[in-house]
Each structure stands twice: as structure tokens, then as C-alpha cells.
mmCIF file of C-alpha atoms in Angstrom:
data_model
loop_
_atom_site.group_PDB
_atom_site.id
_atom_site.type_symbol
_atom_site.label_atom_id
_atom_site.label_comp_id
_atom_site.label_asym_id
_atom_site.label_seq_id
_atom_site.Cartn_x
_atom_site.Cartn_y
_atom_site.Cartn_z
ATOM 1 C CA MET A 1 0.304 0.030 0.166
ATOM 2 C CA PRO A 2 -0.836 2.305 -1.752
ATOM 3 C CA GLY A 3 -1.796 0.726 -4.807
ATOM 4 C CA LEU A 4 -2.931 2.902 -7.542
ATOM 5 C CA PRO A 5 -6.884 3.219 -6.325
ATOM 6 C CA GLU A 6 -4.839 5.039 -3.054
ATOM 7 C CA VAL A 7 -2.827 7.226 -5.223
ATOM 8 C CA GLU A 8 -5.701 8.652 -7.613
ATOM 9 C CA THR A 9 -7.541 9.355 -3.883
ATOM 10 C CA ILE A 10 -4.570 11.311 -3.498
ATOM 11 C CA ARG A 11 -4.839 12.896 -6.744
ATOM 12 C CA ARG A 12 -7.850 13.921 -6.221
ATOM 13 C CA ASP A 13 -7.534 14.867 -3.081
ATOM 14 C CA LEU A 14 -4.990 17.271 -3.586
ATOM 15 C CA GLU A 15 -6.497 19.062 -6.789
ATOM 16 C CA LYS A 16 -9.213 20.347 -4.663
ATOM 17 C CA GLU A 17 -6.889 21.381 -1.119
ATOM 18 C CA VAL A 18 -3.763 22.710 -2.978
ATOM 19 C CA VAL A 19 -4.149 23.831 -7.144
ATOM 20 C CA ASN A 20 -3.588 27.914 -6.675
ATOM 21 C CA ARG A 21 -1.889 28.005 -3.362
ATOM 22 C CA ARG A 22 1.342 29.292 -3.226
ATOM 23 C CA ILE A 23 4.455 27.966 -0.387
ATOM 24 C CA LYS A 24 5.300 30.607 1.966
ATOM 25 C CA ASP A 25 8.033 28.078 3.407
ATOM 26 C CA VAL A 26 9.447 24.534 3.073
ATOM 27 C CA GLU A 27 10.792 22.575 5.917
ATOM 28 C CA VAL A 28 13.029 19.780 5.405
ATOM 29 C CA ARG A 29 12.742 18.135 9.217
ATOM 30 C CA PRO A 30 16.263 18.035 10.931
ATOM 31 C CA GLY A 31 17.095 14.570 12.428
ATOM 32 C CA SER A 32 14.359 12.447 10.441
ATOM 33 C CA ASN A 33 16.050 10.843 7.885
ATOM 34 C CA ALA A 34 14.314 13.508 5.441
ATOM 35 C CA MET A 35 17.192 13.564 3.078
ATOM 36 C CA LYS A 36 16.943 9.910 2.592
ATOM 37 C CA ILE A 37 13.522 11.222 0.614
ATOM 38 C CA ILE A 38 14.872 13.486 -1.769
ATOM 39 C CA PRO A 39 18.108 12.177 -2.179
ATOM 40 C CA ARG A 40 18.097 13.585 -5.987
ATOM 41 C CA HIS A 41 18.624 17.177 -4.341
ATOM 42 C CA GLY A 42 22.560 17.286 -1.902
ATOM 43 C CA ARG A 43 20.973 20.064 -0.039
ATOM 44 C CA ARG A 44 18.079 20.944 2.046
ATOM 45 C CA LYS A 45 18.851 24.641 1.097
ATOM 46 C CA GLU A 46 18.645 23.324 -2.730
ATOM 47 C CA PHE A 47 15.020 21.607 -2.397
ATOM 48 C CA GLN A 48 13.757 24.686 -0.180
ATOM 49 C CA GLU A 49 14.549 27.439 -2.927
ATOM 50 C CA LEU A 50 13.038 25.629 -5.776
ATOM 51 C CA LEU A 51 9.513 25.645 -3.886
ATOM 52 C CA ALA A 52 9.579 28.521 -1.571
ATOM 53 C CA GLY A 53 7.580 31.097 -3.331
ATOM 54 C CA THR A 54 5.980 29.385 -5.796
ATOM 55 C CA LYS A 55 2.385 28.258 -6.557
ATOM 56 C CA PHE A 56 0.719 24.942 -7.247
ATOM 57 C CA GLU A 57 -1.318 24.868 -10.259
ATOM 58 C CA ARG A 58 -2.232 21.390 -11.692
ATOM 59 C CA VAL A 59 -1.812 18.024 -9.646
ATOM 60 C CA ASN A 60 -1.346 14.757 -12.338
ATOM 61 C CA ARG A 61 -0.642 11.488 -11.993
ATOM 62 C CA LEU A 62 2.131 9.093 -13.553
ATOM 63 C CA GLY A 63 1.283 5.794 -12.591
ATOM 64 C CA LYS A 64 1.828 6.247 -8.502
ATOM 65 C CA ARG A 65 3.559 9.035 -9.083
ATOM 66 C CA ILE A 66 1.714 12.149 -8.061
ATOM 67 C CA LEU A 67 3.120 15.612 -9.837
ATOM 68 C CA LEU A 68 2.502 18.906 -9.211
ATOM 69 C CA ASP A 69 2.951 21.603 -11.545
ATOM 70 C CA LEU A 70 4.514 24.737 -10.708
ATOM 71 C CA ASP A 71 4.145 28.169 -11.869
ATOM 72 C CA ASN A 72 8.287 28.058 -12.184
ATOM 73 C CA ASP A 73 8.149 25.181 -14.869
ATOM 74 C CA HIS A 74 9.757 22.690 -12.748
ATOM 75 C CA VAL A 75 7.327 19.910 -11.570
ATOM 76 C CA MET A 76 7.285 18.495 -7.553
ATOM 77 C CA VAL A 77 7.197 14.883 -7.811
ATOM 78 C CA VAL A 78 5.822 12.546 -5.142
ATOM 79 C CA ASP A 79 6.431 8.942 -5.370
ATOM 80 C CA MET A 80 4.651 7.616 -1.646
ATOM 81 C CA GLY A 81 6.279 4.228 -1.733
ATOM 82 C CA PRO A 82 4.647 1.141 -0.212
ATOM 83 C CA ALA A 83 4.133 3.411 3.718
ATOM 84 C CA GLY A 84 4.268 7.644 2.210
ATOM 85 C CA GLN A 85 1.159 9.997 3.380
ATOM 86 C CA LEU A 86 0.692 13.211 2.175
ATOM 87 C CA LEU A 87 -1.670 14.918 5.143
ATOM 88 C CA LYS A 88 -3.265 18.242 4.514
ATOM 89 C CA THR A 89 -3.345 20.017 7.964
ATOM 90 C CA SER A 90 -3.265 23.532 9.942
ATOM 91 C CA ALA A 91 -0.172 24.570 10.681
ATOM 92 C CA SER A 92 -0.559 24.186 14.593
ATOM 93 C CA GLY A 93 -1.618 20.478 14.527
ATOM 94 C CA ASP A 94 0.966 18.145 15.957
ATOM 95 C CA VAL A 95 3.331 17.245 13.821
ATOM 96 C CA ALA A 96 3.508 12.787 13.155
ATOM 97 C CA PRO A 97 6.238 10.537 13.994
ATOM 98 C CA HIS A 98 8.137 10.329 10.711
ATOM 99 C CA THR A 99 7.841 13.676 9.098
ATOM 100 C CA HIS A 100 9.885 14.821 6.901
ATOM 101 C CA LEU A 101 8.488 17.677 5.390
ATOM 102 C CA VAL A 102 6.561 20.018 5.336
ATOM 103 C CA ILE A 103 5.002 22.635 3.277
ATOM 104 C CA SER A 104 3.546 25.769 4.880
ATOM 105 C CA PHE A 105 0.895 28.057 2.432
ATOM 106 C CA THR A 106 0.689 31.833 2.932
ATOM 107 C CA ILE A 107 -2.550 31.778 3.455
ATOM 108 C CA GLY A 108 -2.523 28.944 6.276
ATOM 109 C CA GLY A 109 -2.308 25.430 6.381
ATOM 110 C CA GLN A 110 0.297 22.832 5.886
ATOM 111 C CA LEU A 111 0.911 19.930 3.131
ATOM 112 C CA ARG A 112 3.160 17.359 4.942
ATOM 113 C CA PHE A 113 5.020 13.683 4.139
ATOM 114 C CA ILE A 114 5.508 10.870 6.439
ATOM 115 C CA ASP A 115 7.088 7.906 5.303
ATOM 116 C CA PRO A 116 8.102 5.068 8.630
ATOM 117 C CA LYS A 117 9.749 3.304 5.531
ATOM 118 C CA LEU A 118 11.680 5.629 4.165
ATOM 119 C CA ALA A 119 11.318 4.042 1.045
ATOM 120 C CA GLY A 120 9.258 7.216 -1.359
ATOM 121 C CA GLU A 121 10.564 10.115 -2.708
ATOM 122 C CA VAL A 122 9.534 13.781 -3.545
ATOM 123 C CA PHE A 123 11.688 15.427 -5.915
ATOM 124 C CA VAL A 124 11.656 18.994 -8.101
ATOM 125 C CA ALA A 125 13.035 19.291 -11.312
ATOM 126 C CA PRO A 126 11.817 21.463 -14.595
ATOM 127 C CA ARG A 127 9.315 20.287 -15.965
ATOM 128 C CA GLU A 128 11.059 19.481 -19.046
ATOM 129 C CA ARG A 129 13.271 16.978 -17.950
ATOM 130 C CA VAL A 130 10.550 15.285 -15.714
ATOM 131 C CA ASP A 131 8.607 15.589 -19.254
ATOM 132 C CA ASN A 132 11.445 13.087 -20.455
ATOM 133 C CA MET A 133 12.506 10.856 -17.704
ATOM 134 C CA PRO A 134 11.859 7.240 -19.019
ATOM 135 C CA GLU A 135 11.317 5.684 -15.418
ATOM 136 C CA LEU A 136 8.192 7.732 -14.936
ATOM 137 C CA ARG A 137 6.711 6.154 -17.837
ATOM 138 C CA SER A 138 8.036 2.305 -17.616
ATOM 139 C CA PHE A 139 4.179 0.761 -17.154
ATOM 140 C CA LEU A 140 2.463 -0.339 -20.476
ATOM 141 C CA MET A 141 -0.984 0.083 -18.774
ATOM 142 C CA ASP A 142 -2.899 2.403 -16.551
ATOM 143 C CA PRO A 143 -6.567 1.492 -16.023
ATOM 144 C CA LEU A 144 -8.001 4.845 -14.806
ATOM 145 C CA GLN A 145 -6.069 6.831 -17.010
ATOM 146 C CA SER A 146 -4.253 4.983 -19.906
ATOM 147 C CA PRO A 147 -6.172 1.843 -20.320
ATOM 148 C CA LEU A 148 -5.101 -0.568 -23.436
ATOM 149 C CA ALA A 149 -8.427 -1.640 -25.982
ATOM 150 C CA TRP A 150 -9.438 -4.808 -24.724
ATOM 151 C CA GLN A 151 -7.536 -6.524 -28.213
ATOM 152 C CA GLN A 152 -4.577 -5.570 -27.473
ATOM 153 C CA PHE A 153 -4.787 -6.846 -23.750
ATOM 154 C CA SER A 154 -5.746 -9.803 -25.071
ATOM 155 C CA GLY A 155 -2.943 -9.866 -27.475
ATOM 156 C CA TYR A 156 -0.622 -8.848 -24.730
ATOM 157 C CA LEU A 157 -1.733 -11.765 -22.430
ATOM 158 C CA GLN A 158 -0.866 -14.668 -25.469
ATOM 159 C CA ASP A 159 2.599 -13.209 -25.664
ATOM 160 C CA ARG A 160 3.944 -12.849 -21.895
ATOM 161 C CA LYS A 161 2.789 -16.761 -21.589
ATOM 162 C CA GLU A 162 2.846 -16.403 -17.441
ATOM 163 C CA GLU A 163 0.929 -17.472 -14.472
ATOM 164 C CA MET A 164 -1.758 -14.343 -14.005
ATOM 165 C CA LYS A 165 -0.725 -13.282 -10.752
ATOM 166 C CA LYS A 166 2.913 -13.405 -11.827
ATOM 167 C CA LEU A 167 1.620 -11.155 -14.557
ATOM 168 C CA LEU A 168 -0.652 -8.374 -12.811
ATOM 169 C CA LEU A 169 1.968 -7.725 -10.051
ATOM 170 C CA ASP A 170 4.373 -6.640 -13.046
ATOM 171 C CA ASP A 171 3.961 -2.734 -12.485
ATOM 172 C CA ASP A 172 5.777 -2.806 -15.587
ATOM 173 C CA PHE A 173 2.337 -4.473 -17.163
ATOM 174 C CA ILE A 174 -0.161 -2.508 -15.189
ATOM 175 C CA CYS A 175 1.110 0.157 -12.639
ATOM 176 C CA GLY A 176 -0.253 -0.144 -9.177
ATOM 177 C CA LEU A 177 -2.616 -3.704 -8.219
ATOM 178 C CA GLY A 178 -0.332 -4.833 -6.274
ATOM 179 C CA PRO A 179 -1.511 -8.383 -3.831
ATOM 180 C CA LEU A 180 -4.779 -6.570 -2.659
ATOM 181 C CA TYR A 181 -6.220 -5.887 -6.166
ATOM 182 C CA SER A 182 -4.144 -8.696 -8.231
ATOM 183 C CA ASP A 183 -6.477 -11.575 -6.064
ATOM 184 C CA GLU A 184 -9.556 -9.510 -5.893
ATOM 185 C CA VAL A 185 -9.446 -8.578 -9.913
ATOM 186 C CA LEU A 186 -9.204 -12.158 -10.212
ATOM 187 C CA PHE A 187 -11.536 -13.265 -8.021
ATOM 188 C CA ALA A 188 -14.235 -11.072 -9.951
ATOM 189 C CA ALA A 189 -13.138 -12.741 -13.472
ATOM 190 C CA GLY A 190 -13.507 -16.330 -11.891
ATOM 191 C CA ILE A 191 -9.648 -16.820 -12.728
ATOM 192 C CA ARG A 192 -7.232 -19.167 -10.965
ATOM 193 C CA TYR A 193 -4.007 -17.643 -10.057
ATOM 194 C CA ASP A 194 -1.735 -19.691 -11.394
ATOM 195 C CA ARG A 195 -3.666 -19.859 -14.740
ATOM 196 C CA PRO A 196 -1.251 -19.060 -17.732
ATOM 197 C CA SER A 197 -2.236 -16.065 -19.645
ATOM 198 C CA HIS A 198 -1.970 -17.635 -23.230
ATOM 199 C CA LYS A 199 -4.355 -20.117 -22.111
ATOM 200 C CA LEU A 200 -7.165 -17.805 -21.746
ATOM 201 C CA THR A 201 -10.061 -18.104 -23.819
ATOM 202 C CA SER A 202 -11.167 -14.618 -25.121
ATOM 203 C CA GLN A 203 -14.658 -14.653 -22.959
ATOM 204 C CA ASP A 204 -11.730 -15.212 -20.034
ATOM 205 C CA VAL A 205 -9.869 -12.355 -20.891
ATOM 206 C CA ARG A 206 -13.585 -10.465 -21.620
ATOM 207 C CA ARG A 207 -13.733 -11.078 -17.881
ATOM 208 C CA LEU A 208 -10.759 -10.269 -17.023
ATOM 209 C CA TYR A 209 -10.682 -6.851 -18.412
ATOM 210 C CA ARG A 210 -14.176 -5.939 -17.415
ATOM 211 C CA SER A 211 -13.122 -7.000 -13.962
ATOM 212 C CA LEU A 212 -9.296 -5.141 -13.981
ATOM 213 C CA MET A 213 -11.684 -1.914 -14.858
ATOM 214 C CA GLU A 214 -14.453 -2.390 -12.633
ATOM 215 C CA THR A 215 -12.691 -3.482 -9.046
ATOM 216 C CA LEU A 216 -10.157 -0.702 -9.206
ATOM 217 C CA LEU A 217 -13.102 2.043 -10.097
ATOM 218 C CA ASP A 218 -14.904 0.995 -7.484
ATOM 219 C CA ALA A 219 -11.243 1.395 -4.815
ATOM 220 C CA VAL A 220 -11.543 4.897 -5.962
ATOM 221 C CA ARG A 221 -15.068 5.870 -5.029
ATOM 222 C CA SER A 222 -14.528 4.149 -2.445
ATOM 223 C CA ARG A 223 -10.894 6.867 -1.520
ATOM 224 C CA GLY A 224 -8.940 3.415 -1.509
ATOM 225 C CA THR A 225 -8.793 0.509 1.032
ATOM 226 C CA SER A 226 -6.974 0.995 4.662
ATOM 227 C CA TYR A 227 -5.723 -2.117 5.863
ATOM 228 C CA GLY A 228 -2.993 -3.917 7.667
ATOM 229 C CA ASP A 229 0.381 -2.023 8.859
ATOM 230 C CA HIS A 230 0.837 1.636 7.380
ATOM 231 C CA ALA A 231 -3.191 1.552 6.531
ATOM 232 C CA PHE A 232 -3.345 4.095 3.861
ATOM 233 C CA VAL A 233 -5.495 7.332 5.010
ATOM 234 C CA ASP A 234 -6.694 10.184 2.825
ATOM 235 C CA LEU A 235 -5.477 13.934 2.437
ATOM 236 C CA THR A 236 -7.731 14.746 5.489
ATOM 237 C CA GLY A 237 -5.967 11.740 7.757
ATOM 238 C CA ASN A 238 -9.330 9.199 6.710
ATOM 239 C CA PRO A 239 -9.363 5.833 5.561
ATOM 240 C CA GLY A 240 -10.867 4.454 2.561
ATOM 241 C CA LEU A 241 -13.835 2.043 2.894
ATOM 242 C CA TYR A 242 -12.861 -0.953 0.085
ATOM 243 C CA GLN A 243 -11.885 -2.958 2.620
ATOM 244 C CA LEU A 244 -15.433 -3.589 3.671
ATOM 245 C CA GLU A 245 -15.845 -4.115 0.000
ATOM 246 C CA LEU A 246 -12.883 -7.325 0.001
ATOM 247 C CA LYS A 247 -14.333 -10.991 -1.221
ATOM 248 C CA VAL A 248 -10.760 -13.186 -0.938
ATOM 249 C CA TYR A 249 -7.801 -10.780 0.346
ATOM 250 C CA GLU A 250 -6.628 -11.852 3.736
ATOM 251 C CA ARG A 251 -10.032 -13.835 4.150
ATOM 252 C CA GLU A 252 -8.520 -17.635 4.556
ATOM 253 C CA GLY A 253 -11.048 -19.778 6.182
ATOM 254 C CA GLU A 254 -13.924 -17.460 5.880
ATOM 255 C CA PHE A 255 -17.244 -18.241 3.232
ATOM 256 C CA CYS A 256 -17.332 -16.799 -0.070
ATOM 257 C CA ARG A 257 -19.598 -14.620 -1.060
ATOM 258 C CA ARG A 258 -20.507 -15.893 -4.037
ATOM 259 C CA CYS A 259 -20.643 -19.768 -3.539
ATOM 260 C CA ARG A 260 -20.625 -20.547 0.195
ATOM 261 C CA HIS A 261 -17.272 -22.056 0.136
ATOM 262 C CA ASP A 262 -14.076 -21.975 2.007
ATOM 263 C CA ILE A 263 -11.519 -18.805 0.929
ATOM 264 C CA VAL A 264 -8.385 -20.291 0.190
ATOM 265 C CA LYS A 265 -4.665 -19.139 1.377
ATOM 266 C CA GLU A 266 -2.024 -20.596 -0.400
ATOM 267 C CA ARG A 267 2.071 -20.091 -0.774
ATOM 268 C CA TYR A 268 3.259 -18.399 -3.566
ATOM 269 C CA ASP A 269 6.206 -16.804 -5.366
ATOM 270 C CA GLY A 270 7.270 -16.010 -2.083
ATOM 271 C CA ALA A 271 3.881 -14.490 -0.591
ATOM 272 C CA TYR A 272 0.645 -15.315 -0.421
ATOM 273 C CA THR A 273 -2.452 -15.271 -2.951
ATOM 274 C CA TYR A 274 -6.471 -15.528 -1.674
ATOM 275 C CA PHE A 275 -8.597 -17.503 -3.925
ATOM 276 C CA CYS A 276 -12.153 -19.393 -4.221
ATOM 277 C CA PRO A 277 -11.401 -23.121 -5.348
ATOM 278 C CA GLN A 278 -14.883 -23.360 -6.670
ATOM 279 C CA CYS A 279 -15.242 -19.635 -8.185
ATOM 280 C CA GLN A 280 -12.127 -19.847 -9.945
ATOM 281 C CA SER A 281 -10.514 -21.836 -12.179
#
């Protein structure tokens, strides 16, 4: 976490809350290992000076990275990593542990970046350079922004010849699914995690494509999934609700909501997968 629906939720929140706000000052918090969050900047002062006095003009997303356009022809890129959070708070609010960056606005309020695992990244770069960074566009498909036509999707499945869950976890193919959403998508499509992608029928591919789109859109409508350690919260600190809709993920031993068979948990590729052996084949 966060996956694609969670990052999209934050993007939409930022669009409402920070666009047209001018930055008063920036704190790269001392003693917080904050430099590990801004490794592309050699000094705190460099990062601060690129932001101070500028205004956020637009908020975009490329895969799981959020891009905030500034009025100085630069872009602030945010990669939340597996445990990062962006919070919009009042300036007087308590500073949470693991807060590494604090951006204060001229009309009040702050944007804070929190990351207990120090695995996220924030950097500021000229827009032209950001536009030409291949690592920001390494994925083939973003289902929420640039979905493939289902015929192209089918052709890719035929070419890859991989087990379905492994393929869905490949961020170079579909960005941001992770174990949770891949299990939920496969359940909705009625496809086992170990089915070879090139052996899917055209009907299987249509179901998979539809379940992929519907599952992610439903998760965005529910404002993401908040589950497990370092659970996701939105820009105001509120959890998502999609965890209430999960059909198989971490529900081993519970009844399948479709057929009443027990949900099964199996070891897979160094982790676990969850599925219904009755509904998925």
C-alpha cells in the first residue's frame, strides 16, 4: 500500500486542496532522515529554494507518482512508496512521527509528507526534464488513466505466457495493483492465480478486463483500501472504505460470498495468494 486507487484518491484530494495555493516556506525536518526522501537533491536548501514562493498550478499522475506543476516551470514529483502519506493539516497541528517534509502555505495550512519506511521519494525538477524521464512511464497500462483496448490487452496476455497473478503483479504491465487488487481482480473474473495467461479464452479475457476496470473504479469510489500496517489514509487523514468490500484478500477460512465455499490461502512466489477454488478455475 498504497496502490493505484489510493494514489488516485490522493491526487483528487490535492486537486481540490492545494491548486492555486502559494508556498510560504518548506521545512526538510532535521533529525528525521529527511535527506533519504529527497536523494536527488544534495542539500536541504536546494530543495527548499525550488519550492519557496511558488504556486501549485495543476496536479497530475503518472502511474503511482503524483506530479504537482509549479508556476516556475518545475514539477514536484511525489512517490509515496509502500508506506508514505501526504496530509493536509493546519499549521498548529501536532507533527506526527516520521514526518520528513512540511510545506507551509501563505494563506495557512500545511502539506506534510510522512514515511516510516523511508522508501518514498520527493523531488523537484524542470518540467522538460520530468517529461523525458523514462522511469516515470515504465508501465504499459494504467487502467484508471490510459487503459489498453481489450484486443491489445488480449494480445499482451497471449505474448507473455505467464501465470496470471505474476503478470498482474508486474508493474511494467499494469501499474499499481499489488497483491490485494490482483487477488480481487482475479476473483471477480473467476480466474485462478496460476492460470497461464496464453491459455485464457476470449471470454476469460473479456471478464478479466471488465473486472480489472470495475474493481479499481469501485476502490476509487470507496476512497481506497485501508488495511494492515501503515494503513492508507487520505489527504485529511481519513481511512478508505474498500476493505469492507474485499471478497478474498486475507479472508482465508471465511465463506465465499458467491458460492459459500471456504476461501483458501496458498503460498505463492514468496508471499501468499487468496482465492476461491470453487469460483476460480
